Amino acid sequence: MKYSFAFLLSLGMASATATTNPTIKAPQPTDSLPKGHSKLIVTSGPGRISSVDFDGSAFNITNKIVTAGTNPSWAVFKKPNFLYTVNENANTIGLFTYDRTTNKFDNITTNAGSTGVVFLEFNKDQSHMVGASFTNGSIDAWDTSASDGSLKLLKTTKLDDKLGGNTLFQTAVQAHQAVLDPSGRFFIVPERGADTLSVIDSKADAFNVVQKVRVEPDGCGPRHGTFIKSCTGDKATHFVFVCELKNVIQLYSVAYTDKALELTHVQTESTFGKDMPSKNPTDTVADATKTFAAAGECVVASNQRDIYVSNRLTGNPADSIVHFTLERDEQTGTAKLVFGESVSSYGISPRMFSLALGKEDVLFSTNQNNGTGLLAYKRDADGKLAVIEDSKVDIAKFRDSVAEFGPEFVQQI
Ligand SMILES: *[C@@H]1O[C@H](CO)[C@@H](O)[C@H](O)[C@H]1NC(C)=O
Ligand SMILES: *[C@@H]1O[C@H](CO)[C@@H](O)[C@H](O)[C@H]1NC(C)=O
Ligand SMILES: *[C@@H]1O[C@H](CO)[C@@H](O)[C@H](O)[C@H]1NC(C)=O
Ligand SMILES: *[C@@H]1O[C@H](CO)[C@@H](O)[C@H](O)[C@H]1NC(C)=O
């Protein structure tokens, strides 16, 4: 079956859902897992949040909670046991508890905010959380300081930048992410529909837009990115991100002023690097018989050198994850992106992936549309990825029918 972007990104609407009082049980911090094993949260299209164990070679799905009609495509976990999830299909953020010992989920509250939120990020002390709304082109700032995990919506900031030139896909501002800078003060919001990076200042809980940068080329569609830290201190030197619609990775340098972040373009490269090019570059004309290549995830390892991006819907039998490195020149303070290698995603549409906590010796990945739904790659000292064969879990384990999305999100907790 072919997946059009309209289908991929079809986001429903729902009325505000009533919230109930939290009834959170006592935290259960003890972990029953043997050493070297890890625990992950995986979400998938049919309203599913799954708990998964990984023993270094294979996954075991230990439990799930399902809310029909929702799409929990992003989640964040806060110790000891709070799990917040978006619902792309409506205007709610779910609060669940997850007990690491028993793998039991509890449904705590459903909280109304912007419609079609696709990403959540905490500030440094996790007293606040920011959500990015694809549908409304807005940013929700939540107070998450309560000890019972409950949420309070502080502010919604609507972004109103001029849309990019791809009239097929850039039909609204489409805020896709809100990435916290390493100093803990600013968030960068890539706007897929408006070819813009907006800088939000969290100072004094104001969450105001303090800077905007128009991204080129026109129609590129900024999606996901990550800050790159300086070797010392807690400031960023660069911001690297992918443009979904033009399939490029972009490097910007970052400078701090009293009021904002200054972003300056450094480099633009194909997300395909030198091999495994797409068969179907993004078009601007609707064609229900085709899918269009769409860059997806972009993360950097804590060595601030290894950068990984995903290419979705490439028209190839499987999509790809591509490794770039950031080469710094300490003399001049400059840096550049260098293509490393591509590996198969072993399925179609690797929407999101994440590194194992701690040593980051494993990269956990997903395929949303077909093939292997969940898998792990060994990551070596050079940052190269090698799939762990026994880790491959068929997408069918995460959905009820082929019309539904498989895994969209995976994160060790
Ligand atoms: C999905 O995978 C199945 C086999 O696992 C294959 O028959 C089908 O053609 C694939 N669909 C797409 C869109 O690649
Ligand atoms: C997988 O998880 C289930 C549920 O926690 C458990 O009963 C089972 O023993 C696990 N299987 C393996 C192979 O670890
Ligand atoms: C969680 O609670 C909300 C109401 O707050 C409800 O709409 C939803 O169906 C519940 N989900 C589950 C899995 O019970
Ligand atoms: C957000 O999007 C929903 C669905 O399109 C719409 O009903 C609602 O009015 C929008 N809210 C704002 C503040 O634009």
Tab-separated table of C-alpha atoms and ligand atoms in Angstrom:
chain	number	residue	atom	x	y	z
A	1	MET	CA	0.000	0.000	0.000
A	2	LYS	CA	1.167	3.511	-0.773
A	3	TYR	CA	1.246	6.180	1.873
A	4	SER	CA	0.563	9.723	0.742
A	5	PHE	CA	1.652	12.640	2.851
A	6	ALA	CA	-1.944	13.604	3.338
A	7	PHE	CA	-2.395	10.200	4.962
A	8	LEU	CA	0.882	10.329	6.832
A	9	LEU	CA	0.061	13.619	8.378
A	10	SER	CA	-3.702	13.457	8.526
A	11	LEU	CA	-4.459	14.986	11.835
A	12	GLY	CA	-7.967	14.899	13.219
A	13	MET	CA	-9.763	17.270	15.516
A	14	ALA	CA	-11.414	16.686	18.796
A	15	SER	CA	-13.101	18.710	21.464
A	16	ALA	CA	-11.398	19.357	24.761
A	17	THR	CA	-11.351	16.304	26.970
A	18	ALA	CA	-12.306	16.605	30.608
A	19	THR	CA	-9.465	16.127	33.039
A	20	THR	CA	-9.705	14.031	36.158
A	21	ASN	CA	-7.830	14.356	39.408
A	22	PRO	CA	-4.513	12.559	39.406
A	23	THR	CA	-4.376	9.428	41.512
A	24	ILE	CA	-0.707	8.654	41.244
A	25	LYS	CA	0.598	5.829	43.328
A	26	ALA	CA	3.798	5.831	45.291
A	27	PRO	CA	6.875	5.807	43.035
A	28	GLN	CA	8.590	2.477	42.376
A	29	PRO	CA	12.162	3.405	41.560
A	30	THR	CA	13.598	-0.081	41.845
A	31	ASP	CA	14.488	-1.710	38.582
A	32	SER	CA	14.056	-5.440	38.237
A	33	LEU	CA	16.239	-5.610	35.130
A	34	PRO	CA	19.560	-7.464	35.067
A	35	LYS	CA	22.692	-5.406	34.425
A	36	GLY	CA	23.187	-4.513	30.762
A	37	HIS	CA	19.485	-4.780	30.034
A	38	SER	CA	17.369	-1.753	29.254
A	39	LYS	CA	13.774	-0.625	29.309
A	40	LEU	CA	12.146	1.326	26.526
A	41	ILE	CA	8.898	2.997	25.621
A	42	VAL	CA	7.671	2.482	22.059
A	43	THR	CA	4.580	4.184	20.657
A	44	SER	CA	2.626	3.248	17.556
A	45	GLY	CA	-0.295	4.477	15.473
A	46	PRO	CA	-3.283	2.619	16.906
A	47	GLY	CA	-3.122	4.558	20.179
A	48	ARG	CA	-0.548	2.175	21.611
A	49	ILE	CA	2.111	2.792	24.181
A	50	SER	CA	4.249	-0.315	24.683
A	51	SER	CA	6.881	-1.145	27.264
A	52	VAL	CA	9.781	-3.102	25.828
A	53	ASP	CA	12.842	-4.732	27.403
A	54	PHE	CA	16.115	-5.081	25.514
A	55	ASP	CA	18.728	-7.603	26.683
A	56	GLY	CA	21.515	-6.388	24.383
A	57	SER	CA	20.439	-8.541	21.472
A	58	ALA	CA	16.651	-9.004	21.447
A	59	PHE	CA	13.550	-7.044	22.434
A	60	ASN	CA	10.659	-8.344	24.518
A	61	ILE	CA	7.354	-6.459	24.491
A	62	THR	CA	6.277	-6.644	28.109
A	63	ASN	CA	3.032	-4.639	28.175
A	64	LYS	CA	0.928	-2.028	26.409
A	65	ILE	CA	-1.837	0.472	27.029
A	66	VAL	CA	-4.137	1.414	24.163
A	67	THR	CA	-6.380	4.436	23.778
A	68	ALA	CA	-8.417	3.937	20.615
A	69	GLY	CA	-8.502	6.885	18.235
A	70	THR	CA	-5.370	8.555	19.597
A	71	ASN	CA	-1.942	8.755	18.011
A	72	PRO	CA	0.731	9.039	20.731
A	73	SER	CA	3.568	9.746	18.294
A	74	TRP	CA	5.867	11.388	20.865
A	75	ALA	CA	6.438	10.823	24.570
A	76	VAL	CA	8.651	12.025	27.408
A	77	PHE	CA	9.338	10.223	30.669
A	78	LYS	CA	9.943	11.938	33.994
A	79	LYS	CA	11.236	10.055	36.981
A	80	PRO	CA	10.047	8.239	38.912
A	81	ASN	CA	7.096	7.087	36.808
A	82	PHE	CA	5.404	9.844	34.779
A	83	LEU	CA	4.901	9.417	31.051
A	84	TYR	CA	3.536	12.280	28.971
A	85	THR	CA	2.341	11.550	25.444
A	86	VAL	CA	1.047	13.683	22.596
A	87	ASN	CA	-2.070	12.803	20.651
A	88	GLU	CA	-1.563	13.889	17.063
A	89	ASN	CA	-5.227	13.251	16.307
A	90	ALA	CA	-6.598	15.744	18.795
A	91	ASN	CA	-5.710	18.527	21.226
A	92	THR	CA	-4.617	16.525	24.250
A	93	ILE	CA	-1.512	15.553	26.177
A	94	GLY	CA	-1.888	12.325	28.111
A	95	LEU	CA	-0.363	11.737	31.518
A	96	PHE	CA	0.234	8.086	32.336
A	97	THR	CA	2.225	6.406	35.042
A	98	TYR	CA	4.458	3.487	34.199
A	99	ASP	CA	5.782	1.169	36.867
A	100	ARG	CA	9.210	-0.127	35.856
A	101	THR	CA	8.957	-3.124	38.151
A	102	THR	CA	5.578	-4.491	37.108
A	103	ASN	CA	5.426	-2.837	33.640
A	104	LYS	CA	1.969	-1.596	34.575
A	105	PHE	CA	0.599	1.554	32.932
A	106	ASP	CA	-2.089	3.740	34.491
A	107	ASN	CA	-4.090	6.386	32.686
A	108	ILE	CA	-3.995	9.486	34.890
A	109	THR	CA	-5.208	12.638	33.099
A	110	THR	CA	-5.921	13.977	29.618
A	111	ASN	CA	-5.003	17.649	29.231
A	112	ALA	CA	-6.266	20.043	26.549
A	113	GLY	CA	-3.836	22.268	24.624
A	114	SER	CA	-3.072	22.914	20.957
A	115	THR	CA	-4.304	20.469	18.324
A	116	GLY	CA	-1.893	18.089	16.618
A	117	VAL	CA	1.099	18.350	18.949
A	118	VAL	CA	3.921	16.160	17.589
A	119	PHE	CA	6.786	16.781	20.007
A	120	LEU	CA	7.432	17.396	23.702
A	121	GLU	CA	10.562	18.620	25.485
A	122	PHE	CA	11.318	19.458	29.108
A	123	ASN	CA	13.426	22.341	30.306
A	124	LYS	CA	16.529	21.404	32.321
A	125	ASP	CA	14.930	20.884	35.728
A	126	GLN	CA	11.790	19.366	34.155
A	127	SER	CA	9.606	21.991	35.850
A	128	HIS	CA	8.289	23.001	32.414
A	129	MET	CA	7.493	21.212	29.204
A	130	VAL	CA	7.061	22.627	25.709
A	131	GLY	CA	4.891	21.064	22.998
A	132	ALA	CA	5.066	21.874	19.273
A	133	SER	CA	1.828	21.807	17.310
A	134	PHE	CA	1.956	20.783	13.670
A	135	THR	CA	-1.743	21.505	13.119
A	136	ASN	CA	-2.030	24.856	14.885
A	137	GLY	CA	1.504	26.110	14.288
A	138	SER	CA	1.795	26.922	17.970
A	139	ILE	CA	3.920	26.229	21.012
A	140	ASP	CA	2.329	25.196	24.314
A	141	ALA	CA	4.260	25.860	27.523
A	142	TRP	CA	3.206	23.640	30.435
A	143	ASP	CA	4.041	23.821	34.118
A	144	THR	CA	5.110	20.311	35.138
A	145	SER	CA	6.520	21.183	38.549
A	146	ALA	CA	3.789	19.476	40.605
A	147	SER	CA	5.034	16.428	42.483
A	148	ASP	CA	2.021	14.399	41.352
A	149	GLY	CA	3.059	14.916	37.709
A	150	SER	CA	-0.035	16.948	36.859
A	151	LEU	CA	0.088	19.482	34.031
A	152	LYS	CA	-0.932	23.126	33.900
A	153	LEU	CA	-1.049	24.969	30.564
A	154	LEU	CA	0.743	28.309	31.030
A	155	LYS	CA	0.754	29.775	27.573
A	156	THR	CA	0.117	29.068	23.903
A	157	THR	CA	2.203	31.039	21.412
A	158	LYS	CA	0.904	31.051	17.864
A	159	LEU	CA	3.538	31.354	15.120
A	160	ASP	CA	2.438	33.232	12.024
A	161	ASP	CA	5.397	33.167	9.653
A	162	LYS	CA	4.981	33.379	5.888
A	163	LEU	CA	4.561	29.927	4.394
A	164	GLY	CA	7.201	28.366	2.152
A	165	GLY	CA	6.699	27.865	-1.559
A	166	ASN	CA	5.728	24.167	-1.599
A	167	THR	CA	1.959	24.636	-1.813
A	168	LEU	CA	1.357	20.890	-1.688
A	169	PHE	CA	2.870	20.383	1.778
A	170	GLN	CA	3.437	23.832	3.275
A	171	THR	CA	-0.228	24.559	3.920
A	172	ALA	CA	0.271	25.935	7.456
A	173	VAL	CA	3.179	26.928	9.737
A	174	GLN	CA	3.532	23.353	11.110
A	175	ALA	CA	5.735	23.692	14.209
A	176	HIS	CA	7.559	20.365	14.359
A	177	GLN	CA	9.797	20.460	17.398
A	178	ALA	CA	10.999	22.684	20.263
A	179	VAL	CA	14.642	21.890	21.013
A	180	LEU	CA	16.178	23.086	24.283
A	181	ASP	CA	19.569	24.762	23.958
A	182	PRO	CA	22.301	23.437	26.277
A	183	SER	CA	22.229	26.584	28.419
A	184	GLY	CA	18.629	25.700	29.247
A	185	ARG	CA	17.173	29.087	28.299
A	186	PHE	CA	16.172	28.994	24.620
A	187	PHE	CA	14.178	26.620	22.451
A	188	ILE	CA	14.502	26.470	18.652
A	189	VAL	CA	11.290	25.646	16.816
A	190	PRO	CA	11.680	24.362	13.233
A	191	GLU	CA	8.568	25.273	11.243
A	192	ARG	CA	8.067	22.794	8.441
A	193	GLY	CA	5.454	24.876	6.660
A	194	ALA	CA	7.121	28.254	7.028
A	195	ASP	CA	10.806	27.521	6.316
A	196	THR	CA	11.619	29.252	9.594
A	197	LEU	CA	13.503	28.567	12.815
A	198	SER	CA	11.907	30.507	15.675
A	199	VAL	CA	13.817	31.054	18.903
A	200	ILE	CA	11.721	30.990	22.093
A	201	ASP	CA	13.048	32.478	25.342
A	202	SER	CA	11.903	30.591	28.433
A	203	LYS	CA	13.283	33.246	30.794
A	204	ALA	CA	10.847	34.157	33.575
A	205	ASP	CA	8.418	31.600	32.101
A	206	ALA	CA	7.627	34.083	29.310
A	207	PHE	CA	8.173	31.721	26.352
A	208	ASN	CA	8.275	34.651	23.922
A	209	VAL	CA	9.565	34.471	20.364
A	210	VAL	CA	12.795	36.494	20.413
A	211	GLN	CA	14.361	35.667	17.049
A	212	LYS	CA	13.475	34.232	13.664
A	213	VAL	CA	15.619	32.915	10.838
A	214	ARG	CA	14.314	32.234	7.368
A	215	VAL	CA	15.775	28.968	6.078
A	216	GLU	CA	16.703	28.402	2.453
A	217	PRO	CA	16.101	27.005	-0.087
A	218	ASP	CA	12.459	28.004	-0.349
A	219	GLY	CA	10.201	25.012	0.239
A	220	CYS	CA	12.757	23.064	2.267
A	221	GLY	CA	10.557	22.323	5.307
A	222	PRO	CA	12.691	22.320	8.524
A	223	ARG	CA	11.670	19.333	10.650
A	224	HIS	CA	13.965	18.009	13.398
A	225	GLY	CA	17.309	19.228	14.654
A	226	THR	CA	19.702	19.248	17.544
A	227	PHE	CA	22.150	21.626	19.189
A	228	ILE	CA	25.861	20.909	19.146
A	229	LYS	CA	27.635	21.942	22.325
A	230	SER	CA	30.986	23.610	22.693
A	231	CYS	CA	33.736	21.321	24.019
A	232	THR	CA	33.627	23.213	27.287
A	233	GLY	CA	30.764	24.894	29.087
A	234	ASP	CA	27.064	24.627	28.545
A	235	LYS	CA	26.544	26.651	25.398
A	236	ALA	CA	25.866	25.588	21.821
A	237	THR	CA	28.208	26.388	18.951
A	238	HIS	CA	25.945	24.993	16.229
A	239	PHE	CA	22.445	23.861	15.398
A	240	VAL	CA	22.075	21.045	12.878
A	241	PHE	CA	18.696	20.067	11.409
A	242	VAL	CA	17.064	18.318	8.496
A	243	CYS	CA	14.709	19.855	5.987
A	244	GLU	CA	12.066	17.240	5.321
A	245	LEU	CA	10.843	18.396	1.923
A	246	LYS	CA	14.175	19.050	0.186
A	247	ASN	CA	16.005	16.223	1.983
A	248	VAL	CA	18.897	18.342	3.125
A	249	ILE	CA	20.863	18.553	6.364
A	250	GLN	CA	21.753	22.091	7.397
A	251	LEU	CA	24.433	23.377	9.740
A	252	TYR	CA	24.052	26.797	11.384
A	253	SER	CA	26.442	28.416	13.834
A	254	VAL	CA	24.963	29.697	17.086
A	255	ALA	CA	25.933	32.834	19.005
A	256	TYR	CA	24.390	34.024	22.262
A	257	THR	CA	23.298	37.613	22.866
A	258	ASP	CA	21.646	39.007	25.995
A	259	LYS	CA	18.245	38.518	24.456
A	260	ALA	CA	18.388	35.712	21.906
A	261	LEU	CA	20.346	33.252	19.815
A	262	GLU	CA	21.886	34.424	16.558
A	263	LEU	CA	21.878	31.729	13.879
A	264	THR	CA	24.102	31.872	10.807
A	265	HIS	CA	24.041	29.459	7.898
A	266	VAL	CA	27.232	27.399	7.453
A	267	GLN	CA	26.488	24.425	5.200
A	268	THR	CA	23.747	22.525	3.365
A	269	GLU	CA	24.182	18.906	2.203
A	270	SER	CA	21.928	16.154	0.866
A	271	THR	CA	20.639	13.892	3.660
A	272	PHE	CA	21.447	10.990	1.348
A	273	GLY	CA	25.100	11.841	1.308
A	274	LYS	CA	26.890	9.888	-1.356
A	275	ASP	CA	24.818	6.740	-1.606
A	276	MET	CA	21.325	5.245	-1.510
A	277	PRO	CA	19.712	8.285	-3.180
A	278	SER	CA	15.927	8.527	-3.262
A	279	LYS	CA	13.945	7.453	-6.294
A	280	ASN	CA	11.310	10.109	-5.718
A	281	PRO	CA	12.453	13.617	-4.831
A	282	THR	CA	9.784	15.756	-3.261
A	283	ASP	CA	7.411	17.309	-5.732
A	284	THR	CA	5.064	20.205	-5.328
A	285	VAL	CA	2.244	18.641	-7.327
A	286	ALA	CA	-0.164	16.199	-5.714
A	287	ASP	CA	0.129	12.686	-7.091
A	288	ALA	CA	-1.733	9.990	-5.209
A	289	THR	CA	0.289	7.265	-6.926
A	290	LYS	CA	3.589	8.435	-5.420
A	291	THR	CA	5.259	8.962	-2.110
A	292	PHE	CA	7.894	11.659	-1.742
A	293	ALA	CA	11.184	11.330	0.057
A	294	ALA	CA	11.039	13.012	3.442
A	295	ALA	CA	13.942	13.474	5.849
A	296	GLY	CA	12.878	12.593	9.376
A	297	GLU	CA	14.990	12.375	12.511
A	298	CYS	CA	18.244	14.165	13.379
A	299	VAL	CA	20.206	13.448	16.563
A	300	VAL	CA	23.757	14.002	17.763
A	301	ALA	CA	25.670	11.715	20.108
A	302	SER	CA	27.017	13.181	23.334
A	303	ASN	CA	30.517	13.232	21.764
A	304	GLN	CA	29.039	16.148	19.723
A	305	ARG	CA	30.582	14.563	16.642
A	306	ASP	CA	28.347	11.744	15.384
A	307	ILE	CA	25.146	12.953	13.763
A	308	TYR	CA	22.451	10.581	12.508
A	309	VAL	CA	19.561	11.431	10.196
A	310	SER	CA	16.795	9.320	8.689
A	311	ASN	CA	15.424	9.300	5.155
A	312	ARG	CA	11.805	8.195	4.836
A	313	LEU	CA	9.656	7.204	1.862
A	314	THR	CA	12.623	7.136	-0.477
A	315	GLY	CA	10.955	4.804	-2.983
A	316	ASN	CA	13.693	2.237	-2.343
A	317	PRO	CA	12.817	-1.233	-0.960
A	318	ALA	CA	13.995	0.061	2.420
A	319	ASP	CA	14.761	3.557	3.711
A	320	SER	CA	17.985	4.668	5.367
A	321	ILE	CA	19.763	6.061	8.381
A	322	VAL	CA	22.768	8.183	7.508
A	323	HIS	CA	25.784	8.988	9.661
A	324	PHE	CA	27.507	12.363	9.339
A	325	THR	CA	30.341	13.634	11.473
A	326	LEU	CA	31.012	17.174	12.558
A	327	GLU	CA	34.642	18.095	11.947
A	328	ARG	CA	35.761	21.048	14.018
A	329	ASP	CA	38.727	23.280	13.344
A	330	GLU	CA	39.825	24.352	16.812
A	331	GLN	CA	42.095	27.084	15.349
A	332	THR	CA	39.340	28.948	13.546
A	333	GLY	CA	36.412	27.776	15.672
A	334	THR	CA	34.649	26.590	12.544
A	335	ALA	CA	33.035	23.237	11.803
A	336	LYS	CA	31.737	21.270	8.861
A	337	LEU	CA	29.542	18.253	8.200
A	338	VAL	CA	31.182	15.241	6.595
A	339	PHE	CA	29.211	12.313	5.151
A	340	GLY	CA	30.006	8.984	6.773
A	341	GLU	CA	27.823	6.123	5.557
A	342	SER	CA	24.244	4.972	5.008
A	343	VAL	CA	22.643	1.902	6.515
A	344	SER	CA	19.325	0.312	5.647
A	345	SER	CA	16.415	1.118	7.951
A	346	TYR	CA	15.074	-2.428	7.256
A	347	GLY	CA	11.625	-1.060	6.565
A	348	ILE	CA	9.739	1.965	5.390
A	349	SER	CA	9.574	5.295	7.171
A	350	PRO	CA	12.096	5.424	10.047
A	351	ARG	CA	10.332	8.331	11.693
A	352	MET	CA	12.276	8.469	14.913
A	353	PHE	CA	15.315	6.846	16.538
A	354	SER	CA	17.297	7.446	19.692
A	355	LEU	CA	20.576	6.449	21.291
A	356	ALA	CA	20.831	4.167	24.300
A	357	LEU	CA	21.367	6.115	27.522
A	358	GLY	CA	24.842	6.208	29.065
A	359	LYS	CA	27.433	4.683	26.748
A	360	GLU	CA	25.277	5.252	23.634
A	361	ASP	CA	26.614	1.995	22.218
A	362	VAL	CA	23.253	1.154	20.666
A	363	LEU	CA	20.886	3.097	18.421
A	364	PHE	CA	17.227	2.082	18.724
A	365	SER	CA	15.141	2.715	15.619
A	366	THR	CA	11.670	2.385	14.153
A	367	ASN	CA	9.876	1.949	10.845
A	368	GLN	CA	6.405	3.374	10.810
A	369	ASN	CA	4.969	1.995	7.567
A	370	ASN	CA	6.342	-1.423	6.718
A	371	GLY	CA	9.000	-4.045	7.384
A	372	THR	CA	10.901	-4.185	10.664
A	373	GLY	CA	8.989	-2.050	13.164
A	374	LEU	CA	11.601	-1.978	15.910
A	375	LEU	CA	15.318	-2.728	15.734
A	376	ALA	CA	18.679	-1.928	17.280
A	377	TYR	CA	22.076	-1.136	15.789
A	378	LYS	CA	25.413	-1.564	17.515
A	379	ARG	CA	27.281	1.752	17.460
A	380	ASP	CA	31.088	1.486	17.415
A	381	ALA	CA	33.757	3.953	18.552
A	382	ASP	CA	33.802	5.573	15.101
A	383	GLY	CA	30.054	6.053	15.224
A	384	LYS	CA	29.358	3.385	12.608
A	385	LEU	CA	26.106	1.439	12.885
A	386	ALA	CA	25.710	-2.329	12.419
A	387	VAL	CA	22.260	-3.858	12.750
A	388	ILE	CA	21.763	-6.433	15.505
A	389	GLU	CA	19.998	-9.194	13.575
A	390	ASP	CA	18.214	-10.722	16.572
A	391	SER	CA	16.735	-7.357	17.506
A	392	LYS	CA	14.411	-7.114	14.494
A	393	VAL	CA	10.731	-7.084	15.468
A	394	ASP	CA	8.128	-7.196	12.732
A	395	ILE	CA	5.889	-4.150	12.488
A	396	ALA	CA	2.819	-6.368	12.920
A	397	LYS	CA	3.638	-6.653	16.641
A	398	PHE	CA	2.805	-2.976	17.066
A	399	ARG	CA	-0.352	-2.520	15.034
A	400	ASP	CA	-3.627	-4.283	14.271
A	401	SER	CA	-3.805	-3.682	10.506
A	402	VAL	CA	-1.527	-2.548	7.679
A	403	ALA	CA	-3.516	0.691	7.369
A	404	GLU	CA	-2.208	1.763	10.786
A	405	PHE	CA	1.164	3.206	11.671
A	406	GLY	CA	3.670	0.955	13.356
A	407	PRO	CA	6.365	2.283	15.706
A	408	GLU	CA	6.810	6.061	15.591
A	409	PHE	CA	8.852	6.621	18.716
A	410	VAL	CA	11.365	4.645	20.780
A	411	GLN	CA	13.213	5.839	23.858
A	412	GLN	CA	15.121	4.117	26.610
A	413	ILE	CA	13.944	5.287	30.019
B	1	LIG	C1	5.279	-4.201	2.881
B	1	LIG	O1	5.892	-5.445	3.167
B	1	LIG	C2	5.232	-6.536	2.588
B	1	LIG	C3	5.960	-7.811	3.011
B	1	LIG	O2	6.391	-7.719	4.329
B	1	LIG	C4	5.222	-6.407	1.071
B	1	LIG	O3	4.468	-7.447	0.525
B	1	LIG	C5	4.586	-5.058	0.685
B	1	LIG	O4	4.699	-4.870	-0.704
B	1	LIG	C6	5.282	-3.936	1.400
B	1	LIG	N1	4.609	-2.677	1.123
B	1	LIG	C7	5.285	-1.609	0.733
B	1	LIG	C8	4.484	-0.366	0.578
B	1	LIG	O5	6.474	-1.618	0.558
B	2	LIG	C1	9.047	-11.184	28.162
B	2	LIG	O1	8.267	-10.420	29.037
B	2	LIG	C2	7.225	-11.172	29.661
B	2	LIG	C3	6.352	-10.169	30.408
B	2	LIG	O2	7.108	-9.415	31.328
B	2	LIG	C4	7.839	-12.221	30.538
B	2	LIG	O3	6.835	-12.977	31.145
B	2	LIG	C5	8.728	-13.109	29.688
B	2	LIG	O4	9.407	-14.037	30.520
B	2	LIG	C6	9.755	-12.299	28.911
B	2	LIG	N1	10.426	-13.150	27.970
B	2	LIG	C7	11.748	-13.161	27.874
B	2	LIG	C8	12.307	-14.073	26.833
B	2	LIG	O5	12.470	-12.489	28.600
B	3	LIG	C1	-7.626	7.602	29.453
B	3	LIG	O1	-8.537	8.554	29.980
B	3	LIG	C2	-9.189	9.344	29.007
B	3	LIG	C3	-10.089	10.324	29.744
B	3	LIG	O2	-9.358	11.093	30.620
B	3	LIG	C4	-10.006	8.463	28.097
B	3	LIG	O3	-10.561	9.256	27.062
B	3	LIG	C5	-9.112	7.387	27.481
B	3	LIG	O4	-9.897	6.499	26.751
B	3	LIG	C6	-8.391	6.634	28.580
B	3	LIG	N1	-7.447	5.664	27.996
B	3	LIG	C7	-7.396	4.406	28.450
B	3	LIG	C8	-6.365	3.533	27.834
B	3	LIG	O5	-8.121	3.999	29.307
B	4	LIG	C1	-6.217	24.365	15.989
B	4	LIG	O1	-6.571	23.430	14.985
B	4	LIG	C2	-7.888	22.925	15.120
B	4	LIG	C3	-8.031	21.839	14.047
B	4	LIG	O2	-7.750	22.332	12.778
B	4	LIG	C4	-8.904	24.055	14.968
B	4	LIG	O3	-10.189	23.566	15.171
B	4	LIG	C5	-8.599	25.117	16.028
B	4	LIG	O4	-9.456	26.234	15.837
B	4	LIG	C6	-7.147	25.573	15.915
B	4	LIG	N1	-6.867	26.463	17.032
B	4	LIG	C7	-6.275	27.618	16.851
B	4	LIG	C8	-6.050	28.427	18.087
B	4	LIG	O5	-5.901	28.019	15.750
